[in-house]
Structures are given as structure tokens and as C-alpha cells.
Amino acid sequence: MKTIQAYRFALDLTPGQERDVLAHAGAARVAHNWALAKVKAVMDQRSAERSYGVPDEELTPSLSWSLAGLRKAWNAAKPDVAPWWGEVSKEAFNTGLDALARGLKNWAGSRRGTRAGRPVGFPRFKSRRRTTPSVRFTTGAIRVEPDRMHVVLPRLGRLKLHESARKLARRLDNGTARIMSATVRRDGGRWHVSFTVEVDRAERIPARPASVVGVDVGIKHLAVLSTGELVDNPRHLVAAQQRMRALGRALSRKTGPDRRTGRRVSKRWERAAARLGRAHARVANLRRDGLHKLTTRLAREHGTVVVEDLNVTGMLRNRKLARHIADAGFAEIRRQLAYKTGWNGGRLLAADRWYPSSKTCSGCGAVKAKLALSEREYQCEACGLVLDRDRNASLNLAALAAEFDTAGSGPVAARGADQKTRVRGQVAVKRESGTASAGQTGTVLPQGRTTDRVLAKAH
Ligand SMILES: [Zn+2]
């Protein structure tokens, strides 16, 4: 089974190496901004000419928006625009042009209505202050050194890793992995290298193929399982979150930027902002680590994992921080489960977005009209069942799997058109390398529609 996977490692750069990377990231920005200005100028020129009644065939020729087209234009212009171009790898310019080509494509697709998801705006110029510095290498000498504590990248040379790359190195050594690209990026005040790797994974089956587990993502706990297990948040997370909040308050007391008056920030504000950024990154890392451990365990053990579908409208409405964090974790859990169940030969089922998993009694099936978020205990008026709220929800999710299996083999149409019977055949996680372009790096790639839908009664 071939998959595209990302391996990310923290780097310990020397000050000289950091300067080199920043120079490459800056070159990427220069190429991006130059090409964007060019694209805009040509667009404006053509629309002006059109308004004068110039016939279409006499308009200024349009610029190709493909990566190849942009690269050609850049290569012709670079001796004038960037006489220093020889000092950095051509991959740096490629990084910026590729980002622009994808941005233009997304914008065009979004405008035509051929692109799913939220509307995408026209690409914007990248500023030195606000852009995350990053550069991607797709060709040349990219490798992990035998000591597994260093990587070699074109132009940048040998970079020291902060952590061992043994997991990737092992796969490279036995030939089950091939590096497609490497991206060096600064996030949360720390440098990382992220490899996009084509991995040949062995086929696996879960430890208990017949087992079904429902997962309810909580606020107090990371998750509650239908087995009754409460999965706690990672250690130190609460402390890190408290620190993050305190730093946020401290930052607000300092002299920050003001667009209206054009006020520059103070040194203290800059330092406080950097501290806050690191605290944010730490919270995110702790959460991600906890989520990965949970989803790996679930996907290895159980044949079927059932989660709720993401309630996007609900997410947009609620303003409570705690709920917001839980929602973010929820999307991440589902994303990870989608590909990990695929890797392990299991399946992920998602309850319909409107399935009232919290409001339904797992004992008798009665549905409550209302259940406040503050009610931590589920009390059924019909059968008298008293149960932890999240436990109840996870039990309902697990029960859905049985319903899915019966409906999947039986006559679905007999269930009435007013019910949401959107049962589809098992859609496995896409496994071909074609599901991802090498341009997307950083995290394991989104896998598209990867889960089966469970039918749910409309309420
Ligand atoms: Zn009941």
C-alpha cells in the first residue's frame, strides 16, 4: 500500500545556516511577489484595453498561470529583478512561484465554482514580517545521514536535527520509503524540516477486527470511548494553556501595533509576542501528540471506529474557547483516524451531522429535546438511566455501526425518503500517490472524503 506521508523533525540550525535559510525564504518571497505583480499588471492592462474596444486578438498576451509558465517568465526577468539570483538555489524561486501558481488556480477554481470548500481570495503579496519563512526542495541531494541526527539538503548542506530521524531512516534503508521533497520552515519560533515521503506500507489488520468503538471528543477529557475509558488530555496541557492565557494578557498590556496611527511596536511587545507564539506552539504540540497516541491506538486495535461528523455551522456559532478547542481537536482526530484506519485495515464511520448522539439515551433510544452543555450527566426520563454525558454519546456512536451494517446489506430504499439514508459503500482512504501533489507538505495530507456515512434519523 503506497501512501504519501510527512515526517517532520525539529532542526538545530547554526546562526549561519539560519541566515542561509532566511535568504532562500526571502528569495521565494521575491519571486512570488514579482510574479504576482506581473500577473496583476497583465490583467489590468488587458481589462483596460478591452474597455477601449481593442479586439481580443490584439490584447496584450495573457501570462500563463501555470508553474511552468511563471517559471519561464521569472527566468527571463531574474537578471534584472534579482541580480543576486545565483546566490540561492533555484528551488527557492520555485517555492514562491509554485505557491502563486496554486493560489491562482484555487482562486480561479473557486470563482468558477469548480472548487469545493470556502471561497478563495485572489493571492496576496507576501510580507517579510507576516510570512512564515519556508523553502522547499524537490530535487538534488536530499538525504538523511547514517548517524540519523543530520540531514543534507541542496545548498544548505548538512543540518543538525534536534531529534533522531530513525523512523524515516529505517524505511529509507529497507527501501520502503522515497523522499519526494523537503521543506524547511520556521513555525512557533522553531525551525523544522518536513519530508514528504512516498511510503510503501505493509498491509495490516486490526488486533480485534470485529470490535467497534465509539469516540466522543470532549472538553474535560481528550475523548470518551464507548468502552468506558476516559482518555485524559496530555500531561502539562492545562499548565501550558494557563501560561498561554497569561502571556496573552501580558501582551495586551504592551505597546502593540496600531494600523490607524501607524504606531510601531515596542521591543517589549515583540519579546512578549514571541513568548506567546512559543506557548501557542507548545499547546498545539502537546495536543497533537495526545491525539496521535490516541488515534494510533484506536486504529490498531479496533476494526470499526465511529465518530461524530463535524458540525461546521455549530462550530462557527459558538464562541466559547473551550468548545472551540474541542472542535479543533475533533477535526484533527477525525482526520488522523481517517488515514490511520486505512493503514491498519480497519474502517472509520462518521455519524451524520444531525445525529443526536448526546441527546439520545443509549439504554432505550429516547431522544431528549434539549440538553444543555452544562449538564454533564445524562438522565433519561423514559427509562431512568443515569450516565456520564460523553460516555452515553460514545455508546450511541458505537451502536450506529451495527445499524450501518444491517442497512448496508439490506434494502436501504425501504427506509423512506425523508430520512437521511446516505449509506455509501466503503470508501477506503485513497492510497494512490496521485492523491497528493508534492506541493503540499508539512502535515500528512488531507485525504478528501475518506469516511463512510452512517445513516441517521432526521430529528
Ligand atoms: Zn432511556
PDB file of N, CA, C and O in Angstrom, residues 11 13 17-29 92 95 126-136 156 183-193:
ATOM      1  N   LEU A  11      14.905  21.152  13.918  1.00  0.00           N
ATOM      2  CA  LEU A  11      16.286  21.381  13.498  1.00  0.00           C
ATOM      3  C   LEU A  11      17.022  22.230  14.528  1.00  0.00           C
ATOM      4  O   LEU A  11      16.420  23.071  15.193  1.00  0.00           O
ATOM      5  N   LEU A  13      19.664  24.772  13.940  1.00  0.00           N
ATOM      6  CA  LEU A  13      20.448  25.480  12.927  1.00  0.00           C
ATOM      7  C   LEU A  13      21.496  26.353  13.598  1.00  0.00           C
ATOM      8  O   LEU A  13      21.254  26.928  14.662  1.00  0.00           O
ATOM      9  N   GLN A  17      23.560  29.027   9.194  1.00  0.00           N
ATOM     10  CA  GLN A  17      22.560  28.244   8.454  1.00  0.00           C
ATOM     11  C   GLN A  17      21.205  28.935   8.470  1.00  0.00           C
ATOM     12  O   GLN A  17      20.473  28.930   7.485  1.00  0.00           O
ATOM     13  N   GLU A  18      20.907  29.533   9.622  1.00  0.00           N
ATOM     14  CA  GLU A  18      19.631  30.245   9.723  1.00  0.00           C
ATOM     15  C   GLU A  18      19.593  31.388   8.709  1.00  0.00           C
ATOM     16  O   GLU A  18      18.578  31.605   8.043  1.00  0.00           O
ATOM     17  N   ARG A  19      20.720  32.096   8.590  1.00  0.00           N
ATOM     18  CA  ARG A  19      20.792  33.171   7.592  1.00  0.00           C
ATOM     19  C   ARG A  19      20.580  32.620   6.190  1.00  0.00           C
ATOM     20  O   ARG A  19      19.874  33.214   5.373  1.00  0.00           O
ATOM     21  N   ASP A  20      21.199  31.476   5.900  1.00  0.00           N
ATOM     22  CA  ASP A  20      21.050  30.850   4.574  1.00  0.00           C
ATOM     23  C   ASP A  20      19.587  30.517   4.287  1.00  0.00           C
ATOM     24  O   ASP A  20      19.071  30.793   3.205  1.00  0.00           O
ATOM     25  N   VAL A  21      18.936  29.903   5.267  1.00  0.00           N
ATOM     26  CA  VAL A  21      17.535  29.513   5.058  1.00  0.00           C
ATOM     27  C   VAL A  21      16.686  30.754   4.854  1.00  0.00           C
ATOM     28  O   VAL A  21      15.820  30.798   3.971  1.00  0.00           O
ATOM     29  N   LEU A  22      16.937  31.774   5.666  1.00  0.00           N
ATOM     30  CA  LEU A  22      16.151  33.003   5.536  1.00  0.00           C
ATOM     31  C   LEU A  22      16.374  33.658   4.175  1.00  0.00           C
ATOM     32  O   LEU A  22      15.449  34.215   3.587  1.00  0.00           O
ATOM     33  N   ALA A  23      17.614  33.568   3.671  1.00  0.00           N
ATOM     34  CA  ALA A  23      17.887  34.126   2.346  1.00  0.00           C
ATOM     35  C   ALA A  23      17.082  33.375   1.292  1.00  0.00           C
ATOM     36  O   ALA A  23      16.519  33.974   0.364  1.00  0.00           O
ATOM     37  N   HIS A  24      16.997  32.057   1.433  1.00  0.00           N
ATOM     38  CA  HIS A  24      16.211  31.261   0.484  1.00  0.00           C
ATOM     39  C   HIS A  24      14.725  31.586   0.601  1.00  0.00           C
ATOM     40  O   HIS A  24      14.025  31.716  -0.400  1.00  0.00           O
ATOM     41  N   ALA A  25      14.253  31.715   1.841  1.00  0.00           N
ATOM     42  CA  ALA A  25      12.833  32.041   2.041  1.00  0.00           C
ATOM     43  C   ALA A  25      12.541  33.425   1.474  1.00  0.00           C
ATOM     44  O   ALA A  25      11.481  33.651   0.878  1.00  0.00           O
ATOM     45  N   GLY A  26      13.493  34.332   1.646  1.00  0.00           N
ATOM     46  CA  GLY A  26      13.325  35.675   1.090  1.00  0.00           C
ATOM     47  C   GLY A  26      13.281  35.630  -0.429  1.00  0.00           C
ATOM     48  O   GLY A  26      12.467  36.319  -1.065  1.00  0.00           O
ATOM     49  N   ALA A  27      14.109  34.793  -1.027  1.00  0.00           N
ATOM     50  CA  ALA A  27      14.125  34.660  -2.485  1.00  0.00           C
ATOM     51  C   ALA A  27      12.795  34.100  -2.986  1.00  0.00           C
ATOM     52  O   ALA A  27      12.276  34.524  -4.024  1.00  0.00           O
ATOM     53  N   ALA A  28      12.239  33.184  -2.214  1.00  0.00           N
ATOM     54  CA  ALA A  28      10.934  32.631  -2.582  1.00  0.00           C
ATOM     55  C   ALA A  28       9.883  33.738  -2.594  1.00  0.00           C
ATOM     56  O   ALA A  28       9.047  33.818  -3.501  1.00  0.00           O
ATOM     57  N   ARG A  29       9.970  34.600  -1.588  1.00  0.00           N
ATOM     58  CA  ARG A  29       9.021  35.704  -1.476  1.00  0.00           C
ATOM     59  C   ARG A  29       9.189  36.683  -2.635  1.00  0.00           C
ATOM     60  O   ARG A  29       8.206  37.161  -3.219  1.00  0.00           O
ATOM     61  N   ALA A  92      14.432  27.811  -4.421  1.00  0.00           N
ATOM     62  CA  ALA A  92      13.833  28.866  -3.604  1.00  0.00           C
ATOM     63  C   ALA A  92      12.804  29.628  -4.432  1.00  0.00           C
ATOM     64  O   ALA A  92      11.671  29.833  -4.002  1.00  0.00           O
ATOM     65  N   THR A  95       9.769  27.612  -5.021  1.00  0.00           N
ATOM     66  CA  THR A  95       8.851  27.570  -3.882  1.00  0.00           C
ATOM     67  C   THR A  95       7.826  28.692  -3.982  1.00  0.00           C
ATOM     68  O   THR A  95       6.619  28.475  -3.836  1.00  0.00           O
ATOM     69  N   LYS A 126       3.270  38.701  -0.322  1.00  0.00           N
ATOM     70  CA  LYS A 126       3.801  38.177   0.933  1.00  0.00           C
ATOM     71  C   LYS A 126       4.693  39.237   1.574  1.00  0.00           C
ATOM     72  O   LYS A 126       5.571  39.786   0.906  1.00  0.00           O
ATOM     73  N   SER A 127       4.430  39.501   2.844  1.00  0.00           N
ATOM     74  CA  SER A 127       5.273  40.486   3.521  1.00  0.00           C
ATOM     75  C   SER A 127       6.363  39.782   4.316  1.00  0.00           C
ATOM     76  O   SER A 127       6.198  38.642   4.742  1.00  0.00           O
ATOM     77  N   ARG A 128       7.457  40.465   4.490  1.00  0.00           N
ATOM     78  CA  ARG A 128       8.581  39.871   5.197  1.00  0.00           C
ATOM     79  C   ARG A 128       8.209  39.574   6.645  1.00  0.00           C
ATOM     80  O   ARG A 128       8.603  38.556   7.206  1.00  0.00           O
ATOM     81  N   ARG A 129       7.428  40.490   7.240  1.00  0.00           N
ATOM     82  CA  ARG A 129       7.103  40.331   8.652  1.00  0.00           C
ATOM     83  C   ARG A 129       6.094  39.231   8.894  1.00  0.00           C
ATOM     84  O   ARG A 129       6.148  38.532   9.885  1.00  0.00           O
ATOM     85  N   ARG A 130       5.125  39.127   7.995  1.00  0.00           N
ATOM     86  CA  ARG A 130       3.986  38.278   8.327  1.00  0.00           C
ATOM     87  C   ARG A 130       4.026  36.906   7.678  1.00  0.00           C
ATOM     88  O   ARG A 130       3.185  36.066   7.978  1.00  0.00           O
ATOM     89  N   THR A 131       4.972  36.658   6.812  1.00  0.00           N
ATOM     90  CA  THR A 131       5.023  35.352   6.167  1.00  0.00           C
ATOM     91  C   THR A 131       5.888  34.401   6.987  1.00  0.00           C
ATOM     92  O   THR A 131       6.935  34.785   7.483  1.00  0.00           O
ATOM     93  N   THR A 132       5.438  33.168   7.097  1.00  0.00           N
ATOM     94  CA  THR A 132       6.260  32.137   7.720  1.00  0.00           C
ATOM     95  C   THR A 132       7.388  31.794   6.765  1.00  0.00           C
ATOM     96  O   THR A 132       7.119  31.376   5.640  1.00  0.00           O
ATOM     97  N   PRO A 133       8.632  31.987   7.178  1.00  0.00           N
ATOM     98  CA  PRO A 133       9.708  31.671   6.237  1.00  0.00           C
ATOM     99  C   PRO A 133       9.766  30.176   5.941  1.00  0.00           C
ATOM    100  O   PRO A 133       9.770  29.364   6.864  1.00  0.00           O
ATOM    101  N   SER A 134       9.793  29.848   4.657  1.00  0.00           N
ATOM    102  CA  SER A 134       9.894  28.440   4.300  1.00  0.00           C
ATOM    103  C   SER A 134      10.461  28.280   2.902  1.00  0.00           C
ATOM    104  O   SER A 134      10.299  29.157   2.050  1.00  0.00           O
ATOM    105  N   VAL A 135      11.160  27.188   2.697  1.00  0.00           N
ATOM    106  CA  VAL A 135      11.690  26.878   1.369  1.00  0.00           C
ATOM    107  C   VAL A 135      11.603  25.374   1.159  1.00  0.00           C
ATOM    108  O   VAL A 135      11.812  24.593   2.082  1.00  0.00           O
ATOM    109  N   ARG A 136      11.251  24.975  -0.071  1.00  0.00           N
ATOM    110  CA  ARG A 136      11.041  23.564  -0.355  1.00  0.00           C
ATOM    111  C   ARG A 136      11.995  23.094  -1.439  1.00  0.00           C
ATOM    112  O   ARG A 136      12.195  23.794  -2.440  1.00  0.00           O
ATOM    113  N   LEU A 156      21.974  24.194   1.290  1.00  0.00           N
ATOM    114  CA  LEU A 156      22.043  24.452   2.730  1.00  0.00           C
ATOM    115  C   LEU A 156      23.045  23.535   3.397  1.00  0.00           C
ATOM    116  O   LEU A 156      23.575  23.840   4.459  1.00  0.00           O
ATOM    117  N   THR A 183      10.947  20.355   3.069  1.00  0.00           N
ATOM    118  CA  THR A 183      10.632  21.767   3.309  1.00  0.00           C
ATOM    119  C   THR A 183      11.238  22.194   4.629  1.00  0.00           C
ATOM    120  O   THR A 183      11.049  21.514   5.643  1.00  0.00           O
ATOM    121  N   VAL A 184      11.987  23.291   4.615  1.00  0.00           N
ATOM    122  CA  VAL A 184      12.496  23.856   5.860  1.00  0.00           C
ATOM    123  C   VAL A 184      11.613  25.047   6.190  1.00  0.00           C
ATOM    124  O   VAL A 184      11.365  25.898   5.339  1.00  0.00           O
ATOM    125  N   ARG A 185      11.119  25.073   7.416  1.00  0.00           N
ATOM    126  CA  ARG A 185      10.134  26.095   7.778  1.00  0.00           C
ATOM    127  C   ARG A 185      10.309  26.463   9.235  1.00  0.00           C
ATOM    128  O   ARG A 185      10.696  25.629  10.049  1.00  0.00           O
ATOM    129  N   ARG A 186      10.014  27.711   9.528  1.00  0.00           N
ATOM    130  CA  ARG A 186      10.028  28.116  10.930  1.00  0.00           C
ATOM    131  C   ARG A 186       8.599  28.188  11.415  1.00  0.00           C
ATOM    132  O   ARG A 186       7.805  28.957  10.893  1.00  0.00           O
ATOM    133  N   ASP A 187       8.253  27.360  12.378  1.00  0.00           N
ATOM    134  CA  ASP A 187       6.940  27.541  12.990  1.00  0.00           C
ATOM    135  C   ASP A 187       7.054  27.545  14.500  1.00  0.00           C
ATOM    136  O   ASP A 187       7.768  26.758  15.084  1.00  0.00           O
ATOM    137  N   GLY A 188       6.321  28.480  15.082  1.00  0.00           N
ATOM    138  CA  GLY A 188       6.357  28.631  16.529  1.00  0.00           C
ATOM    139  C   GLY A 188       7.749  28.962  17.026  1.00  0.00           C
ATOM    140  O   GLY A 188       8.173  28.486  18.073  1.00  0.00           O
ATOM    141  N   GLY A 189       8.478  29.748  16.262  1.00  0.00           N
ATOM    142  CA  GLY A 189       9.798  30.185  16.691  1.00  0.00           C
ATOM    143  C   GLY A 189      10.860  29.100  16.610  1.00  0.00           C
ATOM    144  O   GLY A 189      11.946  29.225  17.155  1.00  0.00           O
ATOM    145  N   ARG A 190      10.536  28.011  15.922  1.00  0.00           N
ATOM    146  CA  ARG A 190      11.487  26.901  15.868  1.00  0.00           C
ATOM    147  C   ARG A 190      11.568  26.399  14.436  1.00  0.00           C
ATOM    148  O   ARG A 190      10.579  26.382  13.720  1.00  0.00           O
ATOM    149  N   TRP A 191      12.754  25.977  14.030  1.00  0.00           N
ATOM    150  CA  TRP A 191      12.927  25.502  12.663  1.00  0.00           C
ATOM    151  C   TRP A 191      12.623  24.012  12.565  1.00  0.00           C
ATOM    152  O   TRP A 191      13.008  23.245  13.458  1.00  0.00           O
ATOM    153  N   HIS A 192      11.953  23.644  11.511  1.00  0.00           N
ATOM    154  CA  HIS A 192      11.663  22.227  11.264  1.00  0.00           C
ATOM    155  C   HIS A 192      12.001  21.887   9.821  1.00  0.00           C
ATOM    156  O   HIS A 192      11.907  22.743   8.950  1.00  0.00           O
ATOM    157  N   VAL A 193      12.339  20.633   9.603  1.00  0.00           N
ATOM    158  CA  VAL A 193      12.396  20.137   8.230  1.00  0.00           C
ATOM    159  C   VAL A 193      11.300  19.094   8.107  1.00  0.00           C
ATOM    160  O   VAL A 193      11.096  18.273   8.995  1.00  0.00           O
TER     161      VAL A 193
END
